[in-house]
mmCIF file with all atom_site columns, C-alpha atoms (C1' of nucleotides) in Angstrom:
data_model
loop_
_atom_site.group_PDB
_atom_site.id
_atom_site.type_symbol
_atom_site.label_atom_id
_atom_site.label_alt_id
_atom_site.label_comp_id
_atom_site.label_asym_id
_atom_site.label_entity_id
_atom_site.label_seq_id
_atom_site.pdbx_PDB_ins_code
_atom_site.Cartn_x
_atom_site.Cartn_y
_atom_site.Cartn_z
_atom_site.occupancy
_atom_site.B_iso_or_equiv
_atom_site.pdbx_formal_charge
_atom_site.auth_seq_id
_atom_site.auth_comp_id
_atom_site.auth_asym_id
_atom_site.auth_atom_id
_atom_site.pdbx_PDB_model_num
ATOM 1   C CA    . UNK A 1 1   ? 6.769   7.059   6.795   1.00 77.00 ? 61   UNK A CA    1
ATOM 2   C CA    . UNK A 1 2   ? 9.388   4.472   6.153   1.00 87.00 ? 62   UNK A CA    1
ATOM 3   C CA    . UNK A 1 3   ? 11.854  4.216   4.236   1.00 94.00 ? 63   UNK A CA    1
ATOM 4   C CA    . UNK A 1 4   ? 11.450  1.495   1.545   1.00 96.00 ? 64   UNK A CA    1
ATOM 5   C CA    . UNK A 1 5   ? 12.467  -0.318  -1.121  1.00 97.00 ? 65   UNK A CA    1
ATOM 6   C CA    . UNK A 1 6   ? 12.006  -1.264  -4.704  1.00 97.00 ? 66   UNK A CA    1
ATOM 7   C CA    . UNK A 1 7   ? 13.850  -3.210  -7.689  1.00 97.00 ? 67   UNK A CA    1
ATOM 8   C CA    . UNK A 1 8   ? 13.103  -1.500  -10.926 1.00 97.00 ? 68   UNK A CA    1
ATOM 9   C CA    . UNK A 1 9   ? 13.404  -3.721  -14.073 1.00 96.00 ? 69   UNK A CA    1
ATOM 10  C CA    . UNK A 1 10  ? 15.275  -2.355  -17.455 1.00 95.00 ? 70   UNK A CA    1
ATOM 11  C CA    . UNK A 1 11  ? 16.421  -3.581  -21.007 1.00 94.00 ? 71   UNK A CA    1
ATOM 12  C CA    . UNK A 1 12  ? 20.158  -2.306  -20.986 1.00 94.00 ? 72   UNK A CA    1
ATOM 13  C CA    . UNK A 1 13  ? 19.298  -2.156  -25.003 1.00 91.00 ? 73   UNK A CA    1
ATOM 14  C CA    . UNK A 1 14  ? 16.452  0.533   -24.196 1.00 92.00 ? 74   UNK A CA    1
ATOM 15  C CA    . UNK A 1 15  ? 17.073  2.318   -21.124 1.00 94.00 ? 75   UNK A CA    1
ATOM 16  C CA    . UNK A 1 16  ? 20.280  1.339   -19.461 1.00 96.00 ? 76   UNK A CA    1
ATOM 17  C CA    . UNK A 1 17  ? 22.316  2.199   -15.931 1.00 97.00 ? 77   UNK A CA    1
ATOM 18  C CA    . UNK A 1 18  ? 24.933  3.901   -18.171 1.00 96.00 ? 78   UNK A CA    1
ATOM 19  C CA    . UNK A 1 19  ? 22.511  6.080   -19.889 1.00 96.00 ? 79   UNK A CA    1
ATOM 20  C CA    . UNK A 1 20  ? 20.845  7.125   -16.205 1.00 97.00 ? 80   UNK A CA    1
ATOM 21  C CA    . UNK A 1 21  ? 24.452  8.515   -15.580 1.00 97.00 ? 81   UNK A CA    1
ATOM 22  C CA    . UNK A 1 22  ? 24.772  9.970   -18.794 1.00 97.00 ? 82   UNK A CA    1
ATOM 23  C CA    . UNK A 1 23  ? 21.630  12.365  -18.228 1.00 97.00 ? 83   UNK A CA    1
ATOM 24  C CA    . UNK A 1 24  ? 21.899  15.855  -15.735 1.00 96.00 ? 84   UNK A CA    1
ATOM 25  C CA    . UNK A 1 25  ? 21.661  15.218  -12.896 1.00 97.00 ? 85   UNK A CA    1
ATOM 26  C CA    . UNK A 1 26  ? 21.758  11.510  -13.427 1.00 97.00 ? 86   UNK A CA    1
ATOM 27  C CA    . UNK A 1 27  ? 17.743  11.711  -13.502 1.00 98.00 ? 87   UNK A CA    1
ATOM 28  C CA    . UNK A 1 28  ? 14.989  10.517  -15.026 1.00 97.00 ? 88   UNK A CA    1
ATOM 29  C CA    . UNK A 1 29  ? 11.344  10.064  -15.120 1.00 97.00 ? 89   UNK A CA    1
ATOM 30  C CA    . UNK A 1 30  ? 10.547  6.512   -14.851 1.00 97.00 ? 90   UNK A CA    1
ATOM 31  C CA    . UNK A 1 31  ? 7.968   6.400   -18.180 1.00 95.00 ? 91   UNK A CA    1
ATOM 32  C CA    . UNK A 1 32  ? 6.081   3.702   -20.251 1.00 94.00 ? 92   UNK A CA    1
ATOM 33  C CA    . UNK A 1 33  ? 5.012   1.645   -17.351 1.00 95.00 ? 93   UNK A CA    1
ATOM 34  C CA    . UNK A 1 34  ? 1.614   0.102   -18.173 1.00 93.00 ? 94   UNK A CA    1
ATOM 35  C CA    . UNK A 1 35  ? 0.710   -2.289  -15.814 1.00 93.00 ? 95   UNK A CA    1
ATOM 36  C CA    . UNK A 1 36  ? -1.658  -1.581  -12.895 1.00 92.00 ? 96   UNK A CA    1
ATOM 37  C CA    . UNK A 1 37  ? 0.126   -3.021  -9.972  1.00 92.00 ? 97   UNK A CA    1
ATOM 38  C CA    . UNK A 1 38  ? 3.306   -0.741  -10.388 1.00 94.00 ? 98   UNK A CA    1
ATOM 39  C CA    . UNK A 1 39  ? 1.509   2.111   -11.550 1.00 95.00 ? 99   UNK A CA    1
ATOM 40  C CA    . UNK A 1 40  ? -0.031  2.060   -8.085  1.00 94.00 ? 100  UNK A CA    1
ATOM 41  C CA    . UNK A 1 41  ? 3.680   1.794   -6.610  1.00 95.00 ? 101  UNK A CA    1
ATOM 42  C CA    . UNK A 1 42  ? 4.340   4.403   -8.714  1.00 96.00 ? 102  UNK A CA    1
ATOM 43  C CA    . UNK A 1 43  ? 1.177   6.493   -7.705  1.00 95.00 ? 103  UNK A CA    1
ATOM 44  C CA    . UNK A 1 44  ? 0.715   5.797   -4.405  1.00 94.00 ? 104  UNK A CA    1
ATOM 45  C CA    . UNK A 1 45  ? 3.573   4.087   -2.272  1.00 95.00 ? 105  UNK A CA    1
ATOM 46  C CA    . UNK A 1 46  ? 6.865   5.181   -3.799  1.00 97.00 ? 106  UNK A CA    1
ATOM 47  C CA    . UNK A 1 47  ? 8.567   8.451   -1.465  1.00 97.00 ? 107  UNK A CA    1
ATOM 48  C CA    . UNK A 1 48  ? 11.255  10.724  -1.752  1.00 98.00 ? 108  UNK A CA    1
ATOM 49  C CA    . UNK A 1 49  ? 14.635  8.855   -0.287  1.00 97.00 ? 109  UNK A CA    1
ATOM 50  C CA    . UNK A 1 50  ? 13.592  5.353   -0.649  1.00 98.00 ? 110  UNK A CA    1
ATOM 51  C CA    . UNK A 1 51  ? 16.392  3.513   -1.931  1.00 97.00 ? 111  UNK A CA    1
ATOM 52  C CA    . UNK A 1 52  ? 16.169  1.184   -5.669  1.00 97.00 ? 112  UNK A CA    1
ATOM 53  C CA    . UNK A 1 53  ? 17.808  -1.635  -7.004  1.00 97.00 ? 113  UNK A CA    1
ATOM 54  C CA    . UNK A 1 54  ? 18.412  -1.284  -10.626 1.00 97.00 ? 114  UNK A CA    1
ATOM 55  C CA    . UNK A 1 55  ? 18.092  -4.662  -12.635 1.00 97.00 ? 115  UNK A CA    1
ATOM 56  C CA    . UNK A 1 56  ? 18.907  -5.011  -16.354 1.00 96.00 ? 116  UNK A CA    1
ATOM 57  C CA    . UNK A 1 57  ? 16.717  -8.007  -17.659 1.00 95.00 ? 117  UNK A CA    1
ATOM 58  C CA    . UNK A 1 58  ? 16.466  -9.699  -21.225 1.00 92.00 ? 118  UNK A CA    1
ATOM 59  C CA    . UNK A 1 59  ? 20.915  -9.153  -21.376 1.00 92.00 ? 119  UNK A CA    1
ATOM 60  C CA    . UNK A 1 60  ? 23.583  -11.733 -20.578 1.00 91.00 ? 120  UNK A CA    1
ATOM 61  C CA    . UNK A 1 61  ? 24.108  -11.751 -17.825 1.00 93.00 ? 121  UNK A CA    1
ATOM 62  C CA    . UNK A 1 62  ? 20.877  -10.816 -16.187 1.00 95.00 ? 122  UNK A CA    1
ATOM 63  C CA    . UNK A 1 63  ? 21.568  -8.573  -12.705 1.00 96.00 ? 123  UNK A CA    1
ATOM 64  C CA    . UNK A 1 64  ? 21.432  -5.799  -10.433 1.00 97.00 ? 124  UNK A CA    1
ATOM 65  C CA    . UNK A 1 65  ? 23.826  -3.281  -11.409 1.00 97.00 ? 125  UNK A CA    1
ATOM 66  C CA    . UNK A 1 66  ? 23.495  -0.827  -8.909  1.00 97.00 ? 126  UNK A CA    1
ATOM 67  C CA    . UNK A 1 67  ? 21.294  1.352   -6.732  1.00 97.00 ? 127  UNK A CA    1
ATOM 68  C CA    . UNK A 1 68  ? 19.145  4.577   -7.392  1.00 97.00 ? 128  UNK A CA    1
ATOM 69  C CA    . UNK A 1 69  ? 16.790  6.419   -4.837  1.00 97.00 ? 129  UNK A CA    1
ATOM 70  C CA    . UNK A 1 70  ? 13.201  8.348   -5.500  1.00 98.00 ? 130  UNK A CA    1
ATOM 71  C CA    . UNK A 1 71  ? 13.725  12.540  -5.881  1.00 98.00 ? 131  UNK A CA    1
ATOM 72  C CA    . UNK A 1 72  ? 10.132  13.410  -6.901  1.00 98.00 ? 132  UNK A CA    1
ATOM 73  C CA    . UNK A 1 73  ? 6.760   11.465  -5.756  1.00 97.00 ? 133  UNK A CA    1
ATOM 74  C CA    . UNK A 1 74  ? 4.342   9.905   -8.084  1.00 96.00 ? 134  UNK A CA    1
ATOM 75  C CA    . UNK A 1 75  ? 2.786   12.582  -11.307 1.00 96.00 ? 135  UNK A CA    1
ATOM 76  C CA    . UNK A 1 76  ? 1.181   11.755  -14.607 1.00 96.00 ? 136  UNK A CA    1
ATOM 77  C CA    . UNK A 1 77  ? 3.125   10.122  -17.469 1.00 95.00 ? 137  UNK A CA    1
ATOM 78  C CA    . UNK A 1 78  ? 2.862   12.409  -20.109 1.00 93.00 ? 138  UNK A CA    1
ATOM 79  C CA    . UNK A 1 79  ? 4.245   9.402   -22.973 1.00 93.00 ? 139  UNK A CA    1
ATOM 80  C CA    . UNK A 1 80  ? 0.661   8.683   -22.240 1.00 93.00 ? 140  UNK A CA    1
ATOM 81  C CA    . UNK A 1 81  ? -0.458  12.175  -24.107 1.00 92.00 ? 141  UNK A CA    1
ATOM 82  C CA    . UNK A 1 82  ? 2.037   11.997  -26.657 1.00 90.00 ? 142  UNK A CA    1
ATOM 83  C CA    . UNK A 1 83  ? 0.616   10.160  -29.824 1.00 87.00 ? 143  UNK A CA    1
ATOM 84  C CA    . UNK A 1 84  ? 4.045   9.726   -30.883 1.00 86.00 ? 144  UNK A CA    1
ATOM 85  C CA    . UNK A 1 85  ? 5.449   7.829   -28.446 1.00 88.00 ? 145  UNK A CA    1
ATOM 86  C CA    . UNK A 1 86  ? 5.139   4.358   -28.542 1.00 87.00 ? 146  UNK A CA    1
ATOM 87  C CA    . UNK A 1 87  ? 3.415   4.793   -24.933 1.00 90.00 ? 147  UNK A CA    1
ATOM 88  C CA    . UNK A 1 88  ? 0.591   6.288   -26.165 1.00 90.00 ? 148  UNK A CA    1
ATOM 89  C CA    . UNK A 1 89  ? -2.684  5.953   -24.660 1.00 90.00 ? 149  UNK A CA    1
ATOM 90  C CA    . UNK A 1 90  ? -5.609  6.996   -25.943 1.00 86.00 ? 150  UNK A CA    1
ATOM 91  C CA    . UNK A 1 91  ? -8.160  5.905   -23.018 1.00 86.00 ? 151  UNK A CA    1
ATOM 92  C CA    . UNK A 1 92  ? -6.364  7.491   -20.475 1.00 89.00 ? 152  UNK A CA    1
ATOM 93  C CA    . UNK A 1 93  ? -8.230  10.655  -19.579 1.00 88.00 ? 153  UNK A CA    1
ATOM 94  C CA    . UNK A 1 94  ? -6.154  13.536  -19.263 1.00 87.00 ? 154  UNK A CA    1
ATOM 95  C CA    . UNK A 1 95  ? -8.318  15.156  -15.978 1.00 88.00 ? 155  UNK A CA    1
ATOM 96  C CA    . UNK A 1 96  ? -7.665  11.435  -14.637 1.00 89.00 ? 156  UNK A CA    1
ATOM 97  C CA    . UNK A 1 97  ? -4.921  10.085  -16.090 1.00 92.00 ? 157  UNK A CA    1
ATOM 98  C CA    . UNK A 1 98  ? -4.027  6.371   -15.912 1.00 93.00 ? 158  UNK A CA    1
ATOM 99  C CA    . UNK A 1 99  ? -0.570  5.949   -15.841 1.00 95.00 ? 159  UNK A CA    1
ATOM 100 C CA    . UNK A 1 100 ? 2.295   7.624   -13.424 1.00 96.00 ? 160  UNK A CA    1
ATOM 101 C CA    . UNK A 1 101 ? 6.451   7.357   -13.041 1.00 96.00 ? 161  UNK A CA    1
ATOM 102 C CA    . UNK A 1 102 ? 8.108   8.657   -10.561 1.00 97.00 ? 162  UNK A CA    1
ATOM 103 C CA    . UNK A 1 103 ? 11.752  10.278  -11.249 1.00 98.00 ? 163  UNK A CA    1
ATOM 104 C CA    . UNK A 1 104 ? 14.914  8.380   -9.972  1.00 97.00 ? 164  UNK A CA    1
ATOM 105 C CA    . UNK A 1 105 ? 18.566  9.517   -9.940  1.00 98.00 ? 165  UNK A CA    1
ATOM 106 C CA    . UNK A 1 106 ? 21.378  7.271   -10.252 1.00 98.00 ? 166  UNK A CA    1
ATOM 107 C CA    . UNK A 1 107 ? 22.996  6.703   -6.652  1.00 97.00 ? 167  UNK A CA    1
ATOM 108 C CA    . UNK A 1 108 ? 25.953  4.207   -7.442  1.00 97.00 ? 168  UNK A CA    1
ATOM 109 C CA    . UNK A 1 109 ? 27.060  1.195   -9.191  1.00 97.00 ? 169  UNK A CA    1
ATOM 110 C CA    . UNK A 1 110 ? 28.358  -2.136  -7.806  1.00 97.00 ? 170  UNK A CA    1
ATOM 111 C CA    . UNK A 1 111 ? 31.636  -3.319  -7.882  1.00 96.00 ? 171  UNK A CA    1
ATOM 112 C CA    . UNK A 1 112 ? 30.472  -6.195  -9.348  1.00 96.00 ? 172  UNK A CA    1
ATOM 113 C CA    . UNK A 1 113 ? 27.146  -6.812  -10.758 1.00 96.00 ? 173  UNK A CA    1
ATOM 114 C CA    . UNK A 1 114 ? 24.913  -9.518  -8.898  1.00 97.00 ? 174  UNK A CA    1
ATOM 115 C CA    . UNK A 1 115 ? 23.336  -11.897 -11.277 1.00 96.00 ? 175  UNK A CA    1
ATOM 116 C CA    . UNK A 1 116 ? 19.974  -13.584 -10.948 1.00 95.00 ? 176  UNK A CA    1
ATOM 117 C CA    . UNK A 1 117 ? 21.773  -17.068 -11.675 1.00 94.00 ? 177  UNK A CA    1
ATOM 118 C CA    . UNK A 1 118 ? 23.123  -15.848 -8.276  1.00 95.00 ? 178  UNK A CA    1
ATOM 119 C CA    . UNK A 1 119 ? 20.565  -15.013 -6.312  1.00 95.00 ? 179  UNK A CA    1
ATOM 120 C CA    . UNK A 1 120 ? 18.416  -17.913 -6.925  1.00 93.00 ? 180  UNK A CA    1
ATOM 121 C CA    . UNK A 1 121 ? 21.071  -20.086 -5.181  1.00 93.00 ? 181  UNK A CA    1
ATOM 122 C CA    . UNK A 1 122 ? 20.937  -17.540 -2.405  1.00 94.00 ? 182  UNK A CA    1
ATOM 123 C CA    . UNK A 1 123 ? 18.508  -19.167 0.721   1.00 93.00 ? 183  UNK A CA    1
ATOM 124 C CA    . UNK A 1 124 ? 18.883  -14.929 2.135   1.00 94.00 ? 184  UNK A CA    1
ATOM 125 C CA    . UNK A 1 125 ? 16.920  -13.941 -0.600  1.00 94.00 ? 185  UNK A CA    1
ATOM 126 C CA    . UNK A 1 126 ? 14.083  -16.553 -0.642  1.00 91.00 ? 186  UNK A CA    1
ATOM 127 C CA    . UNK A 1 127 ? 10.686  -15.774 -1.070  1.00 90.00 ? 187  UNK A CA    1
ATOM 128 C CA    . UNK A 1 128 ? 12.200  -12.150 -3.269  1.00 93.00 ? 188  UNK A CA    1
ATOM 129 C CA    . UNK A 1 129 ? 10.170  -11.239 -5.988  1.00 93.00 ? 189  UNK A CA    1
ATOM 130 C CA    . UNK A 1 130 ? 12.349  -10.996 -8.665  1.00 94.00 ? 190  UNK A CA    1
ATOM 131 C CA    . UNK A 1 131 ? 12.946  -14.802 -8.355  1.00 92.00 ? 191  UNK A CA    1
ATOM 132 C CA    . UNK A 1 132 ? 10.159  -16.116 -8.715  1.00 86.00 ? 192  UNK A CA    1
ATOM 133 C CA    . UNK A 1 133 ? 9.084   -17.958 -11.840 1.00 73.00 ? 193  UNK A CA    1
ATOM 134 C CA    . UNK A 1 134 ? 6.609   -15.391 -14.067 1.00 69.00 ? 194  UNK A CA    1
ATOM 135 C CA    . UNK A 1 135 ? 7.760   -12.369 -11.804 1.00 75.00 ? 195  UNK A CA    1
ATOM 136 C CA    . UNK A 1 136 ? 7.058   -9.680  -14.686 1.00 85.00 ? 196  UNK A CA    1
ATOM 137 C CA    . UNK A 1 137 ? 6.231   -6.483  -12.503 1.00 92.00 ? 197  UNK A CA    1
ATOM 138 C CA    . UNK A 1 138 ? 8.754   -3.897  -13.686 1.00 94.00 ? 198  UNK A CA    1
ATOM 139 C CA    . UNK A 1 139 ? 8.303   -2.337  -10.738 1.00 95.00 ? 199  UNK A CA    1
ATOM 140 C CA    . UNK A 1 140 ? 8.432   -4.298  -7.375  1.00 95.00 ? 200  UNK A CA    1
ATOM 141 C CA    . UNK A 1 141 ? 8.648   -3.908  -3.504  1.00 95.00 ? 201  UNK A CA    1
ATOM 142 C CA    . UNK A 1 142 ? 11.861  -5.513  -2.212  1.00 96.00 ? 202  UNK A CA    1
ATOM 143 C CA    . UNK A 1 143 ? 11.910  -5.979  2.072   1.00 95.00 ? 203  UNK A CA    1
ATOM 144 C CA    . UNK A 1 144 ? 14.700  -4.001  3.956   1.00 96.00 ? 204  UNK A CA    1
ATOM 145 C CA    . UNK A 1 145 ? 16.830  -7.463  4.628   1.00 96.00 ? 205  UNK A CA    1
ATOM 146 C CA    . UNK A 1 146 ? 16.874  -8.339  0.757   1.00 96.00 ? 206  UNK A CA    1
ATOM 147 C CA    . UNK A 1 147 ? 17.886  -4.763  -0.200  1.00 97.00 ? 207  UNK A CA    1
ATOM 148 C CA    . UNK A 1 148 ? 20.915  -4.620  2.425   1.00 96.00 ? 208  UNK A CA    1
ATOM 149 C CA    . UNK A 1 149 ? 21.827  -8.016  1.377   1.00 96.00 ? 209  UNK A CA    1
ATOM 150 C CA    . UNK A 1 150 ? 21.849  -7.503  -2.373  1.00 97.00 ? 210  UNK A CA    1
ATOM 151 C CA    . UNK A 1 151 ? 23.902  -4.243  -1.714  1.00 97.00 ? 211  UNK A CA    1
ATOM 152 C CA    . UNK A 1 152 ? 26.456  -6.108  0.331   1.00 96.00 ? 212  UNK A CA    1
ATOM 153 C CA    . UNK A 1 153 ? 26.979  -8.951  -2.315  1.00 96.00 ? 213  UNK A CA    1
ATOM 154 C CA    . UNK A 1 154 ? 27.278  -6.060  -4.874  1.00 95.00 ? 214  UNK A CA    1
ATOM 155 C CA    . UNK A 1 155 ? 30.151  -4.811  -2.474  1.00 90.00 ? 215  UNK A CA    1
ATOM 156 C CA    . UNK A 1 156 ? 28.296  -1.340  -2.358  1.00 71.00 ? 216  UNK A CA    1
ATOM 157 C CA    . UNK A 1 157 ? 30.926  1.685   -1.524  1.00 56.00 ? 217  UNK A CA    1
ATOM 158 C "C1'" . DG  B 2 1   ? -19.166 -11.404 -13.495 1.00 70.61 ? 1054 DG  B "C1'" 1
ATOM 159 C "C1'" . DC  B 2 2   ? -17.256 -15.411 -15.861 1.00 70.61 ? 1055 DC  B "C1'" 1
ATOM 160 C "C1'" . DC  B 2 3   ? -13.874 -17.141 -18.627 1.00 70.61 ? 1056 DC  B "C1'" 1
ATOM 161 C "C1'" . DA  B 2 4   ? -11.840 -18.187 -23.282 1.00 70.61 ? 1057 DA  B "C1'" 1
ATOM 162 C "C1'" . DA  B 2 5   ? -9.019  -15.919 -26.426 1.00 70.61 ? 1058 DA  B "C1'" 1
ATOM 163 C "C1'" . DC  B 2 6   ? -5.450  -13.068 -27.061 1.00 70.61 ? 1059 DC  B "C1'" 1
ATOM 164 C "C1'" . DG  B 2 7   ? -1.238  -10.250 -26.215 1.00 70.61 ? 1060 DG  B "C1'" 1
ATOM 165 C "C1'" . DT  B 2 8   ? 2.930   -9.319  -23.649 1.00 70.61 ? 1061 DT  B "C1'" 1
ATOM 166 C "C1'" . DT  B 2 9   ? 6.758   -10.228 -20.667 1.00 70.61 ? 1062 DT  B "C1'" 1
ATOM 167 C "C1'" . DG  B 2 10  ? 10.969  -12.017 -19.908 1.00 70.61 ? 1063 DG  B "C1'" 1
ATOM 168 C "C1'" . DG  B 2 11  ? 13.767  -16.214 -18.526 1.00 70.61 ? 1064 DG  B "C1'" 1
ATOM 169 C "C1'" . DC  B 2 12  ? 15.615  -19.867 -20.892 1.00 70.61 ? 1065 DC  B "C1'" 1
ATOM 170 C "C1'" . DG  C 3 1   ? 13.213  -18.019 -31.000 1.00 70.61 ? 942  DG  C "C1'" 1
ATOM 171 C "C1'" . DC  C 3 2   ? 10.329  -20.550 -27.790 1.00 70.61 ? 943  DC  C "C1'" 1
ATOM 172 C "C1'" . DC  C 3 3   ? 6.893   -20.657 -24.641 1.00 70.61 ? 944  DC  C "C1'" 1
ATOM 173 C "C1'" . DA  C 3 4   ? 5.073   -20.494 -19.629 1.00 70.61 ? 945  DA  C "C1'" 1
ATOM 174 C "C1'" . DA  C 3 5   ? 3.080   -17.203 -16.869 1.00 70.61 ? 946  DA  C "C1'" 1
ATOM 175 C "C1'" . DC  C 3 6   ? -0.109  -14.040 -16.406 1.00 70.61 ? 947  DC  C "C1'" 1
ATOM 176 C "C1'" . DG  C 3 7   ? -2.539  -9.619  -17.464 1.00 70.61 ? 948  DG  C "C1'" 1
ATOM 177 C "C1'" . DT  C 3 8   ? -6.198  -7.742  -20.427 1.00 70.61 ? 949  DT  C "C1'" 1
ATOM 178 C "C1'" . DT  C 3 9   ? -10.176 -7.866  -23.410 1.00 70.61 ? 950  DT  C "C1'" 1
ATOM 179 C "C1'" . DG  C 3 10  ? -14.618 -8.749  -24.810 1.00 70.61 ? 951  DG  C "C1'" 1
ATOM 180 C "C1'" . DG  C 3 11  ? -18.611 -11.894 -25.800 1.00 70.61 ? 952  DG  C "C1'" 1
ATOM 181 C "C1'" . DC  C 3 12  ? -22.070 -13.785 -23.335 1.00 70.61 ? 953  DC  C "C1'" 1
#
DNA sequence: GCCAACGTTGGC
DNA sequence: GCCAACGTTGGC
């Protein structure tokens, strides 16, 4: 299969790119997604290796910070189970459970972040998802051109 | 299965 | 804080 590519969404205020770095081995689960198109990214068409943009929404200035990649394949989110977290949900059945993350570990940061101010000017990234008025998937596919051109604004090392 | 009401997301 | 977009819910 393919290598491909994805743009994951984050609040900097709850889960930032900083705080990826800060855990071992710069991992983490990807938890509390709840909406049924990325949960089937999640489930179904995210592999080991393929590569992530990391975007911090709802923060001045809104951008892609960096780049992660997949280490472990889609497996139940177990904030789901928990009736503590704030992901809780009970009608997800636990012998079929509704809602999956994958884990992702930090691969670098930018030299300089690339804004969305910036990219909607850009005519190379046309037609991304992330621009797009009403684009809410926190999870989203991003074609092999956008991802090498987003990585070469950022000045990736 | 339709669709109005409602809730959430997230850019502005 | 506002509100457009859009996903989900539930009455019929």
């Amino acid at each position: 299969m393919p290598k491909r590519y994805w743009l994951m969404k984050t609040e900097p205020n709850v889960f930032s790119f900083d705080d990826l770095q800060k855990l071992p081995n710069k991992t983490t689960a990807w938890d509390g997604v709840r909406n049924y198109k990325a949960r089937s990214f999640l489930r179904d068409a995210m592999q080991v290796g393929d590569e992530v943009l990391f975007y911090h929404s709802r923060v001045e200035p809104m951008a892609i910070v960096g780049t992660a990649r997949v280490t472990r394949t889609g497996y139940p989110d177990k904030t789901q189970f928990d009736k503590q977290s704030k992901y809780y949900d009970a009608d997800s059945p636990p012998d079929k459970p509704r809602w999956f993350v994958v884990d992702v570990q930090y691969v670098s940061t930018f030299k300089r972040p690339v804004t969305l101010r910036e990219l909607k000017e850009r005519p190379e990234v046309d037609g991304m998802m992330l621009i797009k008025r009403g684009a809410r998937l926190s999870v989203q596919p991003v074609s092999a051109e956008h991802f090498a051109f987003i990585t070469k604004l950022g000045g990736k090392a």
